[in-house]
Tab-separated table of C-alpha atoms in Angstrom:
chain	number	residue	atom	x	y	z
A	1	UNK	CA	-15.369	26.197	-31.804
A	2	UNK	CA	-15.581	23.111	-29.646
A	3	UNK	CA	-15.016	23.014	-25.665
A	4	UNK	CA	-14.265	20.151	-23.657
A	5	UNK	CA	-13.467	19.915	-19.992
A	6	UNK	CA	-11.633	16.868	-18.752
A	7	UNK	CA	-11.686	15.101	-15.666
A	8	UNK	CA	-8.715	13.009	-14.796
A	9	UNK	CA	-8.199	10.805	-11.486
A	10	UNK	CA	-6.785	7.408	-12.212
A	11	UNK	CA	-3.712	7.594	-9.998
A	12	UNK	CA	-2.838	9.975	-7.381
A	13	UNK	CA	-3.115	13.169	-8.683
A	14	UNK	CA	-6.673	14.820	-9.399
A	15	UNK	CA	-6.843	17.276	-12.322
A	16	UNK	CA	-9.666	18.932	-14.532
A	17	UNK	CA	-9.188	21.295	-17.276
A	18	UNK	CA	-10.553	22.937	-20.397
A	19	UNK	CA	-9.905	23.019	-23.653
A	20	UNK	CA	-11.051	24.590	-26.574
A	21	UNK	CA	-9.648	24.288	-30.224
A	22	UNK	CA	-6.001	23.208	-29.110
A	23	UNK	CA	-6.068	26.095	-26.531
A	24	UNK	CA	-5.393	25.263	-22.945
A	25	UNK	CA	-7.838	27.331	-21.313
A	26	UNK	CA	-6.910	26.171	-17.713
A	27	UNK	CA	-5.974	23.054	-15.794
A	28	UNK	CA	-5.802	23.151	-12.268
A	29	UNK	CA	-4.678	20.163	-10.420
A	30	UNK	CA	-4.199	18.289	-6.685
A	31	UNK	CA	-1.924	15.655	-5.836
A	32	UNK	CA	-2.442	13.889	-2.555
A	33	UNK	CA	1.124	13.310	-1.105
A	34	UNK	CA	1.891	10.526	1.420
A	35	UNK	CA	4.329	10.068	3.995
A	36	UNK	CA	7.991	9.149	3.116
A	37	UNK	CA	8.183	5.636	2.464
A	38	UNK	CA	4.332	4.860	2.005
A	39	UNK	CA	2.546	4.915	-1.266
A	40	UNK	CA	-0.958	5.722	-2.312
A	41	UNK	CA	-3.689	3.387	-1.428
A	42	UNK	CA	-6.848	3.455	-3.696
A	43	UNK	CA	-9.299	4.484	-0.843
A	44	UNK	CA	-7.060	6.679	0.563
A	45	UNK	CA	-6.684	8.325	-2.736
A	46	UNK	CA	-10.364	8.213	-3.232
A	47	UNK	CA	-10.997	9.877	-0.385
A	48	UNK	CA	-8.658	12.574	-1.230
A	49	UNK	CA	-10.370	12.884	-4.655
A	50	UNK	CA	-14.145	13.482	-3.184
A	51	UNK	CA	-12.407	15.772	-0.944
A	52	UNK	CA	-10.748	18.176	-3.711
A	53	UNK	CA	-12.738	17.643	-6.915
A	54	UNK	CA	-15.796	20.414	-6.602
A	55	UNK	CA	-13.097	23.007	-5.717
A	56	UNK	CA	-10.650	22.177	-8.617
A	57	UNK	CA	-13.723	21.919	-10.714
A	58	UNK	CA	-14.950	25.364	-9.612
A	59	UNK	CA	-11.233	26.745	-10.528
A	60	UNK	CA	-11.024	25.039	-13.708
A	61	UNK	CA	-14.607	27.371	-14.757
A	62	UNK	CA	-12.950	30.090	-13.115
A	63	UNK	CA	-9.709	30.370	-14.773
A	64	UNK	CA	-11.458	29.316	-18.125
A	65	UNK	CA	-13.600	32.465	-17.977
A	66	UNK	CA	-16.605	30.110	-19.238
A	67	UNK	CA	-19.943	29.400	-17.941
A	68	UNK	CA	-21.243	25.647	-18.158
A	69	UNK	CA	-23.259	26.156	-21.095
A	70	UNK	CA	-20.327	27.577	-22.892
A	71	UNK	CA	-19.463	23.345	-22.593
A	72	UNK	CA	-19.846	20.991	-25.347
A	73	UNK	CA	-19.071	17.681	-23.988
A	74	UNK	CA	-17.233	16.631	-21.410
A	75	UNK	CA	-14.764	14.135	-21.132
A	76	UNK	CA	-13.606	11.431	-18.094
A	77	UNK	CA	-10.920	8.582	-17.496
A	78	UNK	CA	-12.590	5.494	-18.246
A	79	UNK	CA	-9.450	4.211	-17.834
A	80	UNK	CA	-6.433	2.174	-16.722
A	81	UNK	CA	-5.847	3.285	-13.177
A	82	UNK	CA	-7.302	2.363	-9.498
A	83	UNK	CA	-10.532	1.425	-9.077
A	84	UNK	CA	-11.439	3.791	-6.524
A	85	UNK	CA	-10.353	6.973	-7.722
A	86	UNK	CA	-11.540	6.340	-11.025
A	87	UNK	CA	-14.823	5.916	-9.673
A	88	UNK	CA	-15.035	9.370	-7.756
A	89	UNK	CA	-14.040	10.890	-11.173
A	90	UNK	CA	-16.456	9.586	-13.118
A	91	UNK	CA	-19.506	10.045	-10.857
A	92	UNK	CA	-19.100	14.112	-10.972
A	93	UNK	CA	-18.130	13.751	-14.821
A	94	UNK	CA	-21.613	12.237	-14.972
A	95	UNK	CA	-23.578	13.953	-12.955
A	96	UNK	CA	-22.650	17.343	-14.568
A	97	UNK	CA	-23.182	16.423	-17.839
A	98	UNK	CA	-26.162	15.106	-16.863
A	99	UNK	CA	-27.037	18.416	-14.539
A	100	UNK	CA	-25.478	20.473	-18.008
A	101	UNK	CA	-27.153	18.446	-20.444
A	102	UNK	CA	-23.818	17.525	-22.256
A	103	UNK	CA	-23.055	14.352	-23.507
A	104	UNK	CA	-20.192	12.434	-22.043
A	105	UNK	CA	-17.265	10.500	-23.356
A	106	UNK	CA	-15.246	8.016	-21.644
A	107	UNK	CA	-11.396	8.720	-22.382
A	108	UNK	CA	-8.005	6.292	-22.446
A	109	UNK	CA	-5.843	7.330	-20.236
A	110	UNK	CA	-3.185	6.229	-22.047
A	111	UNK	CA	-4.350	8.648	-25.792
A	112	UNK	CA	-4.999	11.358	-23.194
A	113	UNK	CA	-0.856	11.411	-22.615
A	114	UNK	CA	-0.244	10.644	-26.050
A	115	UNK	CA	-2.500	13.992	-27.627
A	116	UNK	CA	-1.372	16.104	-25.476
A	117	UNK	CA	2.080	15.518	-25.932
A	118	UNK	CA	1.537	16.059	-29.605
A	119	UNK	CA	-0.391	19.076	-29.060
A	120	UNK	CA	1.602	20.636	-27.080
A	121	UNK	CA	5.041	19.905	-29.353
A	122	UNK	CA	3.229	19.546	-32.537
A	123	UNK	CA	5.186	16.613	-33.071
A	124	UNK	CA	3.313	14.985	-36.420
A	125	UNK	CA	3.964	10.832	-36.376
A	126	UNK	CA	6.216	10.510	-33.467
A	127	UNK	CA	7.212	7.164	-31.955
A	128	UNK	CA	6.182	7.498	-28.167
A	129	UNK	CA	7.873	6.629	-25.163
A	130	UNK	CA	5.288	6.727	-22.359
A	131	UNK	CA	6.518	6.271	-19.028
A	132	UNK	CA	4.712	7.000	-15.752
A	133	UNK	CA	3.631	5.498	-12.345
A	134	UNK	CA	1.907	2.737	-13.817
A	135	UNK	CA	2.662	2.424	-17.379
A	136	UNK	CA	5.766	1.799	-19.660
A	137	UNK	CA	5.116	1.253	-23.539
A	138	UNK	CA	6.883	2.439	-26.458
A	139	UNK	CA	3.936	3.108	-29.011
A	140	UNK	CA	3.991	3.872	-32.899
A	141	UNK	CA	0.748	4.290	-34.518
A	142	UNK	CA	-0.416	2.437	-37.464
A	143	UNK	CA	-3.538	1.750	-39.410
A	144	UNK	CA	-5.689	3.598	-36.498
A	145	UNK	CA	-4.076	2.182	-33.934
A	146	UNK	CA	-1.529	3.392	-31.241
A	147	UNK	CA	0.408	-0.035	-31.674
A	148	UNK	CA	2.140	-1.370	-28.432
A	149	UNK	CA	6.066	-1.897	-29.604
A	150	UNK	CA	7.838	-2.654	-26.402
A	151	UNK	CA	6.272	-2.312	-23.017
A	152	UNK	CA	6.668	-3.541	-18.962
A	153	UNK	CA	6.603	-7.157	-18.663
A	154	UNK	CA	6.187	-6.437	-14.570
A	155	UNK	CA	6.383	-3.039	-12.934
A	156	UNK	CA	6.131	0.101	-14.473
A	157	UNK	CA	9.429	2.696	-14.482
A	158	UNK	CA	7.820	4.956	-12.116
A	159	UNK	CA	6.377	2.289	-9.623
A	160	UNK	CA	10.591	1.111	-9.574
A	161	UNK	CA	11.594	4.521	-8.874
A	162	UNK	CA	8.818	5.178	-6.290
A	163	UNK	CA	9.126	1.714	-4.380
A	164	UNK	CA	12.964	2.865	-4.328
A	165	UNK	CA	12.041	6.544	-2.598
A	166	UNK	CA	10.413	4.235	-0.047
A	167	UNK	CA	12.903	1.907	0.920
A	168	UNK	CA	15.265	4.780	1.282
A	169	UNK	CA	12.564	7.346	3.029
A	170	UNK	CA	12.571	10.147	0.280
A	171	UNK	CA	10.239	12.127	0.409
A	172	UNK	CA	6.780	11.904	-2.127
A	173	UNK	CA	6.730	16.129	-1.829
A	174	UNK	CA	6.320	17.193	-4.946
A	175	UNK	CA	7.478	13.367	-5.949
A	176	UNK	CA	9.098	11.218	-5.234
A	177	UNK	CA	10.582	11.205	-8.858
A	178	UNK	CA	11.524	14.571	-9.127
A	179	UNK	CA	13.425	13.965	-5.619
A	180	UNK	CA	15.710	11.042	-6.865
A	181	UNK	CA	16.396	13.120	-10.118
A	182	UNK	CA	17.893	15.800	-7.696
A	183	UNK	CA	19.687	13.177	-5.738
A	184	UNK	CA	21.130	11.667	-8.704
A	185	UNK	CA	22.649	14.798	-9.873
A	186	UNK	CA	24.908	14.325	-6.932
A	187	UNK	CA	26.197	11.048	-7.603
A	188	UNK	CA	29.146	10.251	-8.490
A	189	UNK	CA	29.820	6.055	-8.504
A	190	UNK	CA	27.764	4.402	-10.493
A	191	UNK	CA	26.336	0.967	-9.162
A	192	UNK	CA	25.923	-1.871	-11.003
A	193	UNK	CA	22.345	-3.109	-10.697
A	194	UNK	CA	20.655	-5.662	-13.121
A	195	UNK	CA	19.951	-4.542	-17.166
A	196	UNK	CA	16.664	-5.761	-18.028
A	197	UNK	CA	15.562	-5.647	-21.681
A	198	UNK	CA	14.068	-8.500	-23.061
A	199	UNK	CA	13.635	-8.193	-27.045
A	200	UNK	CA	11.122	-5.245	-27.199
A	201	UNK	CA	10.606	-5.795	-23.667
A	202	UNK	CA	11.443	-4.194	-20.756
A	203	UNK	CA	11.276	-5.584	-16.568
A	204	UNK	CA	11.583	-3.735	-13.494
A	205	UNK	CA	11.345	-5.452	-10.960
A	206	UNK	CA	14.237	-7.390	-10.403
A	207	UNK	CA	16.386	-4.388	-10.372
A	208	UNK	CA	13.477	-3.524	-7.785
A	209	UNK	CA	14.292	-6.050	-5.789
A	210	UNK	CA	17.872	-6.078	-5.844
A	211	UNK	CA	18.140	-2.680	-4.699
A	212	UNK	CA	15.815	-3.179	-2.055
A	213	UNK	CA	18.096	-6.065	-0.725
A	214	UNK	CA	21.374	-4.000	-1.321
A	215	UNK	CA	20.772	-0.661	-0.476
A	216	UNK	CA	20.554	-0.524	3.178
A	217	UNK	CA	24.259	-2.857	3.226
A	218	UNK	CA	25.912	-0.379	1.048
A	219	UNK	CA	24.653	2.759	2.436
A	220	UNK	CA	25.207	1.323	6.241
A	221	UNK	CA	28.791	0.142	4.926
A	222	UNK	CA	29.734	3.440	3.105
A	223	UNK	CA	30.426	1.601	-0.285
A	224	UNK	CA	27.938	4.115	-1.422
A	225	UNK	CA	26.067	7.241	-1.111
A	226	UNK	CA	21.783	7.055	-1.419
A	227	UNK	CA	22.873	10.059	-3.986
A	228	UNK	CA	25.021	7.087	-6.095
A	229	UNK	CA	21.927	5.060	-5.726
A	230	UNK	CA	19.430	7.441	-7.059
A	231	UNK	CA	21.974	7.964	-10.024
A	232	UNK	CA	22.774	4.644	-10.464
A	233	UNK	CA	19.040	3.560	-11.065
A	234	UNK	CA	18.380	6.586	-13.103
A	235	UNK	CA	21.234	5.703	-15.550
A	236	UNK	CA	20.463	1.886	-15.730
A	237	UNK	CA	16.499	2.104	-16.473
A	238	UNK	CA	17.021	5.117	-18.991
A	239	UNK	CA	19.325	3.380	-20.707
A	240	UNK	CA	16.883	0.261	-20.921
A	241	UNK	CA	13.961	2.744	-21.675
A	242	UNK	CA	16.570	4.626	-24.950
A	243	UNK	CA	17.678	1.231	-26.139
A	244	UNK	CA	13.782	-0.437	-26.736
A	245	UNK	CA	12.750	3.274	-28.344
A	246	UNK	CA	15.820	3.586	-30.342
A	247	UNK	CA	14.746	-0.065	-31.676
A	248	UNK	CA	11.114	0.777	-32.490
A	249	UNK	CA	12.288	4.201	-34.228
A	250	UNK	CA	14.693	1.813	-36.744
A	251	UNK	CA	11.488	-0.649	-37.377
A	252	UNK	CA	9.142	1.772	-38.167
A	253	UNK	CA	11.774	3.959	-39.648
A	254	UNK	CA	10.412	6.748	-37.490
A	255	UNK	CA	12.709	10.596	-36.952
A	256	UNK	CA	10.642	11.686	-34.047
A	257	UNK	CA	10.292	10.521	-30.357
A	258	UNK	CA	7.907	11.722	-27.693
A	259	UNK	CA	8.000	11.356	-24.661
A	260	UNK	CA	4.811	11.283	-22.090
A	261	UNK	CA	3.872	10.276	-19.002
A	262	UNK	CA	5.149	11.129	-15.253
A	263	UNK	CA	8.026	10.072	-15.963
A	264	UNK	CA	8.680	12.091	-19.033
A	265	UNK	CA	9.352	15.574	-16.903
A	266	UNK	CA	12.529	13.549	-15.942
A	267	UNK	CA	15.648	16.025	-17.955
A	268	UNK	CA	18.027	12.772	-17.276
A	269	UNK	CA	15.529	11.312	-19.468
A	270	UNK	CA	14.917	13.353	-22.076
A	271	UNK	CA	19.076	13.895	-21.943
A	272	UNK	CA	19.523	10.556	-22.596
A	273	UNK	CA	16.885	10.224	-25.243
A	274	UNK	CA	18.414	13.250	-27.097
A	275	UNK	CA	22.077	11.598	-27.023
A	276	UNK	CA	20.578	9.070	-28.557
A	277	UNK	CA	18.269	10.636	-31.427
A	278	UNK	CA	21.119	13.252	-32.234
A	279	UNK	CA	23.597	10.053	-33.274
A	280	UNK	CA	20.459	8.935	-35.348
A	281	UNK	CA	19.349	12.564	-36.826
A	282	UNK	CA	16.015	12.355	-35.340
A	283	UNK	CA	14.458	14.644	-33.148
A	284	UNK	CA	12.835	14.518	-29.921
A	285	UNK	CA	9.914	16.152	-28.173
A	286	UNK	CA	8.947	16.247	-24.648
A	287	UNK	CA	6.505	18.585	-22.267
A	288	UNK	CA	7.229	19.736	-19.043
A	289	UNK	CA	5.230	18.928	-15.719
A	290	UNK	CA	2.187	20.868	-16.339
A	291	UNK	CA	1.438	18.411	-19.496
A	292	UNK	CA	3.806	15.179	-18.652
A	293	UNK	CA	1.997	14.665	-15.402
A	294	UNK	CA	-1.802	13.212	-15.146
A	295	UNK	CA	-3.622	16.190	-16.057
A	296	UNK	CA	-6.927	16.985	-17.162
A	297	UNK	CA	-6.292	19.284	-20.199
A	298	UNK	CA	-4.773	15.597	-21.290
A	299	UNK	CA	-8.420	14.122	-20.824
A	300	UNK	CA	-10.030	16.954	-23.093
A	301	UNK	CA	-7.771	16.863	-25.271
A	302	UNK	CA	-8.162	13.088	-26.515
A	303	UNK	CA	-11.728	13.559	-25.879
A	304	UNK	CA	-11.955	16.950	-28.314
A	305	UNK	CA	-10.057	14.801	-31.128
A	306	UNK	CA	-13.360	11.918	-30.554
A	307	UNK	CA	-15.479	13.818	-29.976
A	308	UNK	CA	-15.203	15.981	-33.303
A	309	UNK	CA	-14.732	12.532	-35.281
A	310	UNK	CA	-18.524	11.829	-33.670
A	311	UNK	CA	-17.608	9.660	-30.462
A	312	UNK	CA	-19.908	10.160	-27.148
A	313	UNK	CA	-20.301	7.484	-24.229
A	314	UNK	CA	-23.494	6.814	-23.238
A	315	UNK	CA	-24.341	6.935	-19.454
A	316	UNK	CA	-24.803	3.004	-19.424
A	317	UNK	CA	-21.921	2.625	-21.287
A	318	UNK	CA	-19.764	4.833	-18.942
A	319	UNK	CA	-18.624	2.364	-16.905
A	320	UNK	CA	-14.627	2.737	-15.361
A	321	UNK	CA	-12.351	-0.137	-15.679
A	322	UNK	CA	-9.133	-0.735	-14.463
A	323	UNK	CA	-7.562	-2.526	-17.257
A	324	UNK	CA	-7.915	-0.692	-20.353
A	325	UNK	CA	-5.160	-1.322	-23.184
A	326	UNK	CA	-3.774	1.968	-25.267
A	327	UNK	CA	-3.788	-0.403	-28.384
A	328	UNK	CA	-8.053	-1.101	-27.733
A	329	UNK	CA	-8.872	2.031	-28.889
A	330	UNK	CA	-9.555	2.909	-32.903
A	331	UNK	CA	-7.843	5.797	-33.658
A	332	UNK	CA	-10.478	7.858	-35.590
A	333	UNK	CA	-9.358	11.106	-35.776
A	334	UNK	CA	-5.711	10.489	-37.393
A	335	UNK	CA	-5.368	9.120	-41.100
B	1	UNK	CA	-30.543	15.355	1.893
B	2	UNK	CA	-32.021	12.900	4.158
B	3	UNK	CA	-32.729	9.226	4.551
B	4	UNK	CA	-36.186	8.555	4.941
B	5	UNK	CA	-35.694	4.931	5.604
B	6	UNK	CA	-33.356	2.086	5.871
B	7	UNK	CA	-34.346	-1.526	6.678
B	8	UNK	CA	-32.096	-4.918	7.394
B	9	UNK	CA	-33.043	-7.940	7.368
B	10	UNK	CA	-32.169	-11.716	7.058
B	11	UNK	CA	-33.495	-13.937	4.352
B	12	UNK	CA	-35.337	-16.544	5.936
B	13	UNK	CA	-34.496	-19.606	3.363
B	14	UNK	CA	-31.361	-18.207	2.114
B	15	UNK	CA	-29.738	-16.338	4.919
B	16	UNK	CA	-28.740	-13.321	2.819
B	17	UNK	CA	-28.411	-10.208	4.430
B	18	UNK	CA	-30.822	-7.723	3.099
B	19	UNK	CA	-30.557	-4.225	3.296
B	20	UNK	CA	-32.585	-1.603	1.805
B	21	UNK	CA	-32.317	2.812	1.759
B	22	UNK	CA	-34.868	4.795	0.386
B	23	UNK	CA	-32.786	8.730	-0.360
B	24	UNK	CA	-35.364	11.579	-1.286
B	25	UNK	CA	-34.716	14.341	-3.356
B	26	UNK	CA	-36.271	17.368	-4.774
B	27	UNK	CA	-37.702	16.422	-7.730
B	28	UNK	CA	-38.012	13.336	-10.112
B	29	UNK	CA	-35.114	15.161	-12.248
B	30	UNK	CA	-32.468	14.801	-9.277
B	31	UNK	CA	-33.477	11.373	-8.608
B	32	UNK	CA	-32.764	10.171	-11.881
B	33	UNK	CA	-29.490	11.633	-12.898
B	34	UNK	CA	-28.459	10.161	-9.151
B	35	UNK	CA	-29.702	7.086	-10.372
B	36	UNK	CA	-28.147	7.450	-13.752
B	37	UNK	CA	-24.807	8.733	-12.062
B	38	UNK	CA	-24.667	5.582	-9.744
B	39	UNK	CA	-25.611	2.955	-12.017
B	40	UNK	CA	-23.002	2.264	-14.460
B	41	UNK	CA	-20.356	0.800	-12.491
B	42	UNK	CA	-20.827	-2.787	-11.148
B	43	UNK	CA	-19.741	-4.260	-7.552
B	44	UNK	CA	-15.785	-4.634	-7.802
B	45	UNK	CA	-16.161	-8.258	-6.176
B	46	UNK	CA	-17.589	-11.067	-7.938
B	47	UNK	CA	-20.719	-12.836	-6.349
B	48	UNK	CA	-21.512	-12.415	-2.214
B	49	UNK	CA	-23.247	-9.124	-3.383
B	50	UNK	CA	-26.050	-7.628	-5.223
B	51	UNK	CA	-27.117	-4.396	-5.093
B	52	UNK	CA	-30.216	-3.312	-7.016
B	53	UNK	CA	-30.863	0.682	-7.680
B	54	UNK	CA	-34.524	2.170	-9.333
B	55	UNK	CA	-36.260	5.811	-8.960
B	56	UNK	CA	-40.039	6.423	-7.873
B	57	UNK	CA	-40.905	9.382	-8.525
B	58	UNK	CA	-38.583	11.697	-6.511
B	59	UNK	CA	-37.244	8.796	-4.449
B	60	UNK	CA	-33.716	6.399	-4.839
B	61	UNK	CA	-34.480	3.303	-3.527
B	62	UNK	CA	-31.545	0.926	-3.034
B	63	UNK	CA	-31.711	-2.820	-2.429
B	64	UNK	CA	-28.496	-4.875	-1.301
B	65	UNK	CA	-28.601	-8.721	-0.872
B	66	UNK	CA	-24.926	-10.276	0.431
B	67	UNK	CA	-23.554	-13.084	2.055
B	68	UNK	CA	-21.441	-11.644	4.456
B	69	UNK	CA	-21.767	-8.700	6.937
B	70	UNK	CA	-18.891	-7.023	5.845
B	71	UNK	CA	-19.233	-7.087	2.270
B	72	UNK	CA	-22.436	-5.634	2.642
B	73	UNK	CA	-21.116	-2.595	4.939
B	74	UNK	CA	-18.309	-2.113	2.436
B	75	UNK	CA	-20.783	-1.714	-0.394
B	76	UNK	CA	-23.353	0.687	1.578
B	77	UNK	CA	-20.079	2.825	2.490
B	78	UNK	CA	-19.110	2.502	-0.517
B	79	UNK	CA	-22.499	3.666	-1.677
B	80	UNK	CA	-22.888	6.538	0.900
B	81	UNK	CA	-19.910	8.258	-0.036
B	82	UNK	CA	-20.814	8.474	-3.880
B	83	UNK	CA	-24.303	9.800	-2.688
B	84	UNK	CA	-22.432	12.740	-0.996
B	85	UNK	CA	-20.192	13.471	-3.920
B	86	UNK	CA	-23.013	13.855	-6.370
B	87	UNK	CA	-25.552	15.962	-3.882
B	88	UNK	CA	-22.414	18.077	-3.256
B	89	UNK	CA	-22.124	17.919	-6.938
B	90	UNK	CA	-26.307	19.145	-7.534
B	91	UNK	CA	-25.774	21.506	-5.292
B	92	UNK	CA	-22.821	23.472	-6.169
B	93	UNK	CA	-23.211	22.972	-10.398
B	94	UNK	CA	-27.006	22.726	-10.833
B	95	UNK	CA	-27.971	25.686	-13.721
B	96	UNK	CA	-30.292	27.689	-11.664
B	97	UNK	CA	-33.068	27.036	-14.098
B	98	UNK	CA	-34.325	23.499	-15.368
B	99	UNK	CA	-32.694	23.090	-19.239
């Protein structure tokens, strides 16, 4: 049997959990939550991070049942996220494996998503939407390699549908995702805003911008409700997100889709993905907000798959870094 | 935890700001996974900054050299606060016997 714990902090949320053969053992989890209409700030966030981490790592233990030595490695975001956060992460990761005498391993954030969505729906070669705060890529794997198909060209699809809570003032409690999903339901006129897919491609943020510049006009006007907004943007970047995955799927001539990330908890989403993989006799998995959002079972996950292929980090080699692309990593665990 | 010392200064010839912070702990053990713990990751901003850690005996000794005032107090606050995580850390998760 092998054990890994997982620390996660690249974005807002702070989350560390254990995992052992597959088995989620726990995965407890903080998000700091700012005002309506402000976002996160790295050393805000930081802050938060120092503040929670020794208590959600104490619960993680706890709910696992297992003693430190019960350990076999244990597993950290290396990377992509904020500098800051990342930072506070790593410096407990390393100090209790040091403390533990475990060795370490620096983990993509970006695999962590991707193996525990197929973990968690078994789904065996999937092509992979992954959508989230700061990321948007459509991924296939090949030759050892999660392959970058389509992906952002600006903003990510979350940091469009955040920036939007803001200029509207909804609130970031849970998030401010799961808020404009509710919303939406409500709408009834659809808007037109800008459709932005360019060949594999995707952009966000000129439909950013143009709702920034409309929204207050129409809503003060009445030519629509914030609930037609909140649909509105929903249906035009889901459509954008269906049409570059439905376009990978045919290239690699691929019958599953996954979807991971923030994002990914969205049901309008994974609606609209399943419309779309129905008319094409695929199928299509997706995890719910215990596994779609940052997590650390995610962390332990990837790092369990490395670790058993032989990977560790070095301390001197476990430095953070912000920019960190899903496609750098060799894939040695999958054929 | 406590400080034993800290010292500032200014570079005669070269004007840099100096500052240096010497952080005592219970053995040579702690010291060094501190040490170990703080090294990897590098100053975020290029140049105006160097910061310099090592371990004597059961001592961290920390050397900064900047160009500007405020760089320098970002980087010790910077510093401080990742001291306090990982004492916290020792203190709450250290086995109660050596490995």
């Amino acid at each position: 049997m092998t054990v890994v714990i997982g620390f996660e902090g690249s974005a807002n949320k702070i989350g560390i959990g254990i995992i052992r053969d597959g088995e989620v053992l726990s995965n407890p989890r903080r998000t700091y939550i700012t005002p309506p209409g402000q976002g996160f700030m790295p050393s805000d966030t930081a802050r938060h991070h120092r503040a929670v981490i020794l208590t959600v790592l104490k619960e993680a233990l706890e709910q696992a049942g297992l003693k430190p030595a019960d350990i076999d490695c244990v597993a950290y975001t290396k990377g992509p996220g904020m500098g800051a956060p990342l930072v506070t992460v790593a410096l407990v990761a390393r100090t209790v494996a040091q403390l533990w005498g475990k060795p370490l391993l620096g983990v993509n954030h970006c695999i962590g998503h991707i193996e525990m969505g197929r973990l968690i729906t078994k789904a065996n070669n999937p092509t992979v939407l992954y959508v989230s705060g700061g990321n948007t890529q459509v991924i296939a794997y090949l030759e050892r390699r999660y392959r970058i198909f389509g992906e952002t060209i600006d903003i990510a699809v979350g940091n469009c549908l955040d920036r939007f809570a803001r200029v509207i003032k909804i609130s970031n409690d849970p998030s401010p995702g799961y808020n404009i999903e509710q919303m939406a339901k409500k709408g009834t006129r659809y808007v037109q805003l800008p459709y932005t897919v360019k060949g594999m491609d995707v952009s966000f943020s000129g439909i950013l911008s143009f709702i920034e510049e409309a929204a207050h006009k129409m809503l003060a006007s009445g030519q629509c409700t914030a609930e037609d907004l909140c649909f509105s943007l929903q249906e035009t970047v889901f459509a954008m997100l269906v049409e570059t995955t439905e376009r990978a799927m045919a290239h690699c001539g691929s019958q599953e889709v996954l979807i991971v990330g923030g994002v990914g908890c969205n049901l309008r989403l994974q609606e609209m993905m399943g419309v779309m993989c129905k008319e094409r006799g695929a199928k299509l998995f997706a995890t719910d907000e215990r596994f779609c959002i940052d997590n650390g079972a995610m962390i332990a996950q990837a790092g369990w798959e490395m670790f058993r292929t032989g990977q560790v980090t070095e301390l001197e080699d476990s430095w953070i870094t912000q920019r960190y692309r899903t496609d750098e990593v060799e894939v040695t665990w999958r054929d | 935890m406590g400080i034993t010392s800290m010292a500032t200064a200014i570079h005669p010839e070269t004007g840099k700001l100096g500052f240096l912070l010497d952080v005592p702990f219970p053995s040579a053990r702690e010291a060094t996974i501190a040490l170990r713990s703080l090294s990897p990751d590098r100053e975020p901003r290029r140049g105006g900054i160097n910061k310099h850690l090592s371990v004597s005996e059961s001592t961290l000794s920390v050397r900064w050299s900047a160009d500007e005032a405020r760089i320098l107090r970002v980087s010790v606050n910077s510093f401080l606060d990742h001291l306090s995580l990982i004492v916290e850390t020792m203190d709450l998760f250290a086995p109660p016997v050596d490995l």
